[in-house]
XYZ file of C-alpha atoms in Angstrom:
329
model
C 19.895 11.880 26.874
C 20.013 8.690 24.794
C 16.617 7.684 26.159
C 15.184 11.050 25.175
C 16.536 10.692 21.634
C 15.128 7.183 21.393
C 11.737 8.371 22.590
C 11.681 11.231 20.090
C 12.422 9.078 17.022
C 8.960 7.424 16.825
C 7.363 10.856 17.127
C 9.543 12.236 14.320
C 8.795 9.190 12.170
C 5.062 9.577 12.759
C 5.329 13.259 11.894
C 7.135 12.507 8.609
C 4.554 9.881 7.691
C 1.701 12.266 8.505
C 3.313 15.015 6.402
C 3.814 12.633 3.466
C 0.205 11.488 3.672
C -0.986 15.092 3.818
C 1.053 15.922 0.713
C -0.370 12.855 -1.021
C -3.888 13.955 -0.133
C -3.264 17.436 -1.540
C -1.931 15.960 -4.790
C -4.912 13.602 -5.100
C -7.452 16.358 -4.449
C -5.702 18.748 -6.843
C -5.467 16.209 -9.665
C -9.042 14.991 -9.332
C -10.353 18.561 -9.084
C -8.546 19.512 -12.285
C -9.907 16.482 -14.144
C -13.375 17.100 -12.715
C -13.409 20.660 -14.064
C -11.745 19.855 -17.394
C -14.283 17.134 -18.145
C -17.068 19.664 -17.744
C -15.338 22.149 -20.010
C -15.314 19.670 -22.905
C -18.016 20.613 -25.419
C -21.048 18.335 -25.278
C -23.753 17.512 -22.781
C -23.949 13.896 -21.561
C -27.582 14.444 -20.629
C -28.416 15.306 -24.249
C -26.481 12.252 -25.463
C -28.193 9.902 -23.032
C -31.695 11.318 -23.447
C -31.990 9.857 -26.919
C -31.486 10.637 -30.627
C -31.034 14.361 -31.192
C -34.075 14.927 -33.398
C -36.531 13.321 -30.973
C -35.314 14.838 -27.700
C -37.155 17.679 -26.009
C -35.692 20.153 -23.586
C -37.862 18.637 -20.853
C -36.354 15.201 -21.446
C -32.831 16.634 -21.327
C -33.545 18.466 -18.079
C -35.091 15.312 -16.581
C -32.022 13.273 -17.553
C -29.710 15.926 -16.139
C -31.662 15.926 -12.878
C -31.572 12.125 -12.628
C -27.808 12.146 -13.132
C -27.289 14.939 -10.612
C -25.741 17.173 -13.276
C -27.983 20.075 -12.331
C -26.325 20.401 -8.910
C -23.613 23.060 -8.388
C -20.122 21.858 -9.294
C -18.820 21.864 -5.678
C -21.762 19.659 -4.673
C -21.145 17.280 -7.579
C -17.453 17.053 -6.715
C -18.099 16.430 -3.019
C -20.679 13.762 -3.749
C -18.281 11.970 -6.081
C -15.073 12.219 -4.039
C -16.766 11.272 -0.762
C -18.292 8.193 -2.401
C -14.945 7.344 -4.059
C -13.184 7.273 -0.673
C -15.781 4.687 0.376
C -14.923 2.604 -2.688
C -17.983 3.643 -4.696
C -16.972 5.201 -8.030
C -20.539 5.435 -9.251
C -22.150 4.054 -12.388
C -21.067 4.604 -15.966
C -23.381 7.100 -17.664
C -23.049 5.298 -21.002
C -22.586 1.603 -20.191
C -24.810 1.546 -17.130
C -22.333 -0.659 -15.206
C -20.590 -0.006 -11.942
C -17.329 1.809 -12.597
C -15.484 -0.388 -10.088
C -16.448 -3.446 -12.161
C -15.218 -1.777 -15.340
C -11.895 -0.919 -13.712
C -11.160 -4.428 -12.438
C -9.837 -6.288 -15.494
C -8.607 -3.133 -17.210
C -6.458 -2.163 -14.242
C -4.805 -5.594 -14.413
C -3.857 -5.052 -18.078
C -2.424 -1.586 -17.398
C -0.507 -2.825 -14.349
C 0.959 -5.712 -16.354
C 2.084 -3.413 -19.159
C 3.655 -0.983 -16.684
C 5.433 -3.805 -14.828
C 6.846 -5.340 -18.013
C 8.051 -1.941 -19.201
C 9.687 -1.248 -15.849
C 11.490 -4.608 -15.740
C 12.599 -4.319 -19.357
C 13.946 -0.813 -18.826
C 15.897 -1.709 -15.685
C 17.268 -4.952 -17.168
C 18.631 -3.054 -20.171
C 19.597 0.329 -18.743
C 21.575 -0.664 -15.644
C 24.024 -3.117 -17.320
C 24.477 -0.820 -20.336
C 25.187 2.168 -18.079
C 27.882 0.170 -16.262
C 29.508 -0.827 -19.567
C 29.327 2.733 -20.914
C 30.844 4.217 -17.747
C 33.551 1.553 -17.627
C 34.691 2.357 -21.179
C 33.849 6.038 -21.132
C 34.463 7.724 -24.479
C 34.817 4.464 -26.389
C 32.700 3.543 -29.402
C 30.327 1.471 -27.266
C 29.800 4.403 -24.914
C 29.099 6.844 -27.749
C 26.694 4.429 -29.423
C 24.839 3.781 -26.158
C 24.535 7.503 -25.427
C 23.239 8.166 -28.939
C 20.574 5.485 -28.507
C 19.761 6.823 -25.040
C 19.333 10.400 -26.252
C 17.108 9.198 -29.065
C 15.015 7.151 -26.652
C 14.389 10.170 -24.438
C 13.405 12.362 -27.392
C 11.025 9.908 -29.104
C 7.426 9.965 -27.771
C 6.021 6.592 -26.745
C 2.983 6.803 -29.034
C 5.199 7.581 -32.067
C 7.466 4.661 -31.214
C 4.393 2.450 -30.854
C 3.273 3.322 -34.403
C 6.791 2.714 -35.712
C 6.944 -0.714 -34.055
C 3.571 -1.618 -35.526
C 4.860 -0.781 -39.018
C 8.179 -2.593 -38.578
C 6.944 -5.786 -36.928
C 3.625 -6.252 -38.662
C 3.495 -9.879 -39.760
C 6.260 -10.954 -37.368
C 4.747 -10.252 -33.945
C 1.166 -9.697 -32.777
C 0.478 -5.973 -32.951
C -3.098 -5.825 -31.700
C -5.094 -7.545 -28.990
C -4.491 -9.071 -25.593
C -4.274 -12.635 -24.275
C -4.786 -13.171 -20.525
C -2.144 -15.067 -18.576
C -4.774 -17.637 -17.597
C -5.236 -18.652 -21.239
C -1.616 -18.867 -22.385
C 1.458 -17.391 -20.736
C 3.477 -17.606 -23.970
C 0.851 -15.861 -26.088
C 0.363 -13.302 -23.343
C 4.051 -12.365 -23.294
C 4.314 -12.330 -27.092
C 1.394 -9.895 -27.332
C 2.969 -7.650 -24.667
C 6.472 -7.425 -26.169
C 5.901 -4.477 -28.498
C 3.741 -2.451 -26.065
C 6.348 -2.948 -23.330
C 9.134 -1.753 -25.643
C 7.127 1.281 -26.752
C 6.339 2.284 -23.177
C 9.681 1.377 -21.609
C 12.113 2.763 -24.203
C 12.057 6.342 -22.957
C 12.167 5.143 -19.351
C 15.176 2.933 -20.104
C 16.986 5.813 -21.798
C 16.408 8.097 -18.816
C 17.612 5.460 -16.341
C 20.670 4.782 -18.511
C 21.695 8.440 -18.713
C 21.137 9.019 -14.994
C 23.026 5.933 -13.839
C 25.876 6.445 -16.300
C 26.370 10.049 -15.184
C 26.386 8.947 -11.550
C 28.900 6.196 -12.252
C 31.236 8.497 -14.189
C 31.239 10.970 -11.316
C 31.678 8.282 -8.673
C 34.515 6.519 -10.492
C 36.529 9.745 -10.477
C 36.108 10.268 -6.721
C 38.957 9.967 -4.226
C 37.624 6.954 -2.339
C 37.365 4.903 -5.545
C 40.946 5.769 -6.496
C 42.021 4.840 -2.969
C 40.214 1.504 -3.192
C 41.980 0.730 -6.465
C 45.320 1.768 -4.970
C 44.823 -0.805 -2.209
C 44.454 -3.491 -4.860
C 40.733 -4.137 -4.365
C 39.379 -6.106 -7.332
C 37.645 -4.061 -10.003
C 34.360 -5.950 -9.694
C 34.281 -5.158 -5.990
C 35.109 -1.492 -6.606
C 32.115 -1.292 -8.926
C 29.714 -3.336 -6.829
C 30.492 -2.067 -3.333
C 31.681 1.488 -3.893
C 30.832 2.929 -7.304
C 27.535 1.376 -8.320
C 25.925 1.568 -4.889
C 26.569 5.294 -4.480
C 25.814 6.133 -8.106
C 22.508 4.261 -7.896
C 20.952 6.678 -5.393
C 19.923 9.323 -7.986
C 18.791 6.500 -10.261
C 16.594 5.186 -7.457
C 14.815 8.534 -7.328
C 14.202 8.404 -11.088
C 12.887 4.849 -10.780
C 10.385 5.915 -8.149
C 9.104 8.908 -10.084
C 8.911 7.144 -13.442
C 7.376 3.943 -12.056
C 4.250 5.880 -11.195
C 4.390 7.866 -14.431
C 4.360 4.644 -16.459
C 0.712 4.192 -15.534
C -0.222 7.433 -17.260
C 2.076 6.749 -20.219
C 0.388 3.397 -20.704
C -2.841 5.151 -21.664
C -1.505 6.188 -25.085
C 0.325 2.926 -25.782
C -2.744 0.839 -24.964
C -4.789 2.648 -27.592
C -2.080 2.152 -30.215
C -1.987 -1.619 -29.636
C -5.714 -2.020 -28.858
C -5.062 -3.348 -25.353
C -8.186 -3.506 -23.173
C -6.656 -1.468 -20.369
C -7.502 1.740 -18.596
C -6.202 3.803 -21.498
C -8.936 2.698 -23.869
C -11.470 3.122 -21.094
C -10.372 6.721 -20.533
C -10.518 7.552 -24.247
C -13.980 6.025 -24.580
C -15.084 7.895 -21.471
C -13.822 11.242 -22.772
C -15.447 10.783 -26.185
C -18.799 9.845 -24.636
C -18.558 12.404 -21.770
C -18.735 9.545 -19.273
C -17.675 11.592 -16.229
C -17.608 8.824 -13.576
C -15.394 6.541 -15.691
C -12.773 9.174 -16.514
C -12.681 10.556 -12.971
C -12.291 7.085 -11.455
C -9.455 6.156 -13.846
C -7.549 9.349 -13.096
C -8.075 8.919 -9.351
C -6.700 5.362 -9.472
C -3.638 6.496 -11.457
C -2.973 9.371 -9.040
C -3.287 7.105 -5.988
C -0.877 4.557 -7.507
C 1.588 7.317 -8.423
C 1.524 8.767 -4.914
C 1.777 5.338 -3.256
C 4.803 4.373 -5.364
C 6.573 7.620 -4.513
C 5.881 7.173 -0.805
C 7.307 3.661 -1.010
C 10.411 4.905 -2.817
C 10.961 7.521 -0.088
C 11.097 4.706 2.449
C 13.398 2.606 0.260
C 15.689 5.587 -0.298
C 15.992 6.139 3.446
C 16.889 2.470 3.929
C 19.452 2.371 1.120
C 21.185 5.687 1.875
C 22.720 5.693 5.368
C 23.215 9.464 5.193
C 19.442 9.942 5.189
C 19.076 7.752 8.262
C 21.804 9.657 10.109
C 20.418 13.060 9.176
C 16.908 12.040 10.249
C 18.209 10.681 13.492
C 19.555 14.039 14.587
C 17.679 16.323 16.929
């Protein structure tokens, strides 16, 4: 019987992985299809824009440009041609800039990834310790102040906070531009401080509220009271019993929001004039550059799905109840 259970576990694991990949594929296809259709609903014809100045363009020239770009094909054909090439790593050529989209994405993806990573680290470094302090002194002035700041952080949009930070810190910190790490690490970090705060504030507030609520509930549980009754030190009660169990819902939030940071970075990048994917998307939408916008959205969706798949694995490793439930027949 034990041998049969052992033999079935790899099959169940493979089945779960296949199901997760299938769900990821459905999400990717759905998101890219929606963007593909929405881009073509935006008023304006890229063929007319690219054919030349409006007063000197004939209908024949517009039709020729549309045919050269493949825009005269039915929408299902256009979508299949693009998505099949994208899965081979070919995102096409920018209609406006005339460069390969993969080349345009390279450096800009690095900037967006850096901003998302800094925001994530900043949020976790602030939210987790503050949630522990707030739960430890629940109802005290520090707890009420932290909850007020947390509620405000959740309610304030990132782009509005970005504009506020620009107004407040103008003249004290760099508010526009980007410095690569290869040029100067110090200047790079200084230029990324305000964008990271603007993007990570709402994330930090959400992590704080989630982890604090989990800690408050866990600290009132029977096994924590029993641990204290046995004289176990308070730091060990928090670290081994309370914080570990309370962190499981927070881990789910971290996984979901880590992928969402990539999309949130699009607005913040434009506010601080960072040369990331956000500015590229805005420029692509304004110029009806279909391949650029579609490639950016596809990359963001793939990163979001990959992060969530990774967090599913981490959650199963951290929570022994998941491992036991998945090990049953």
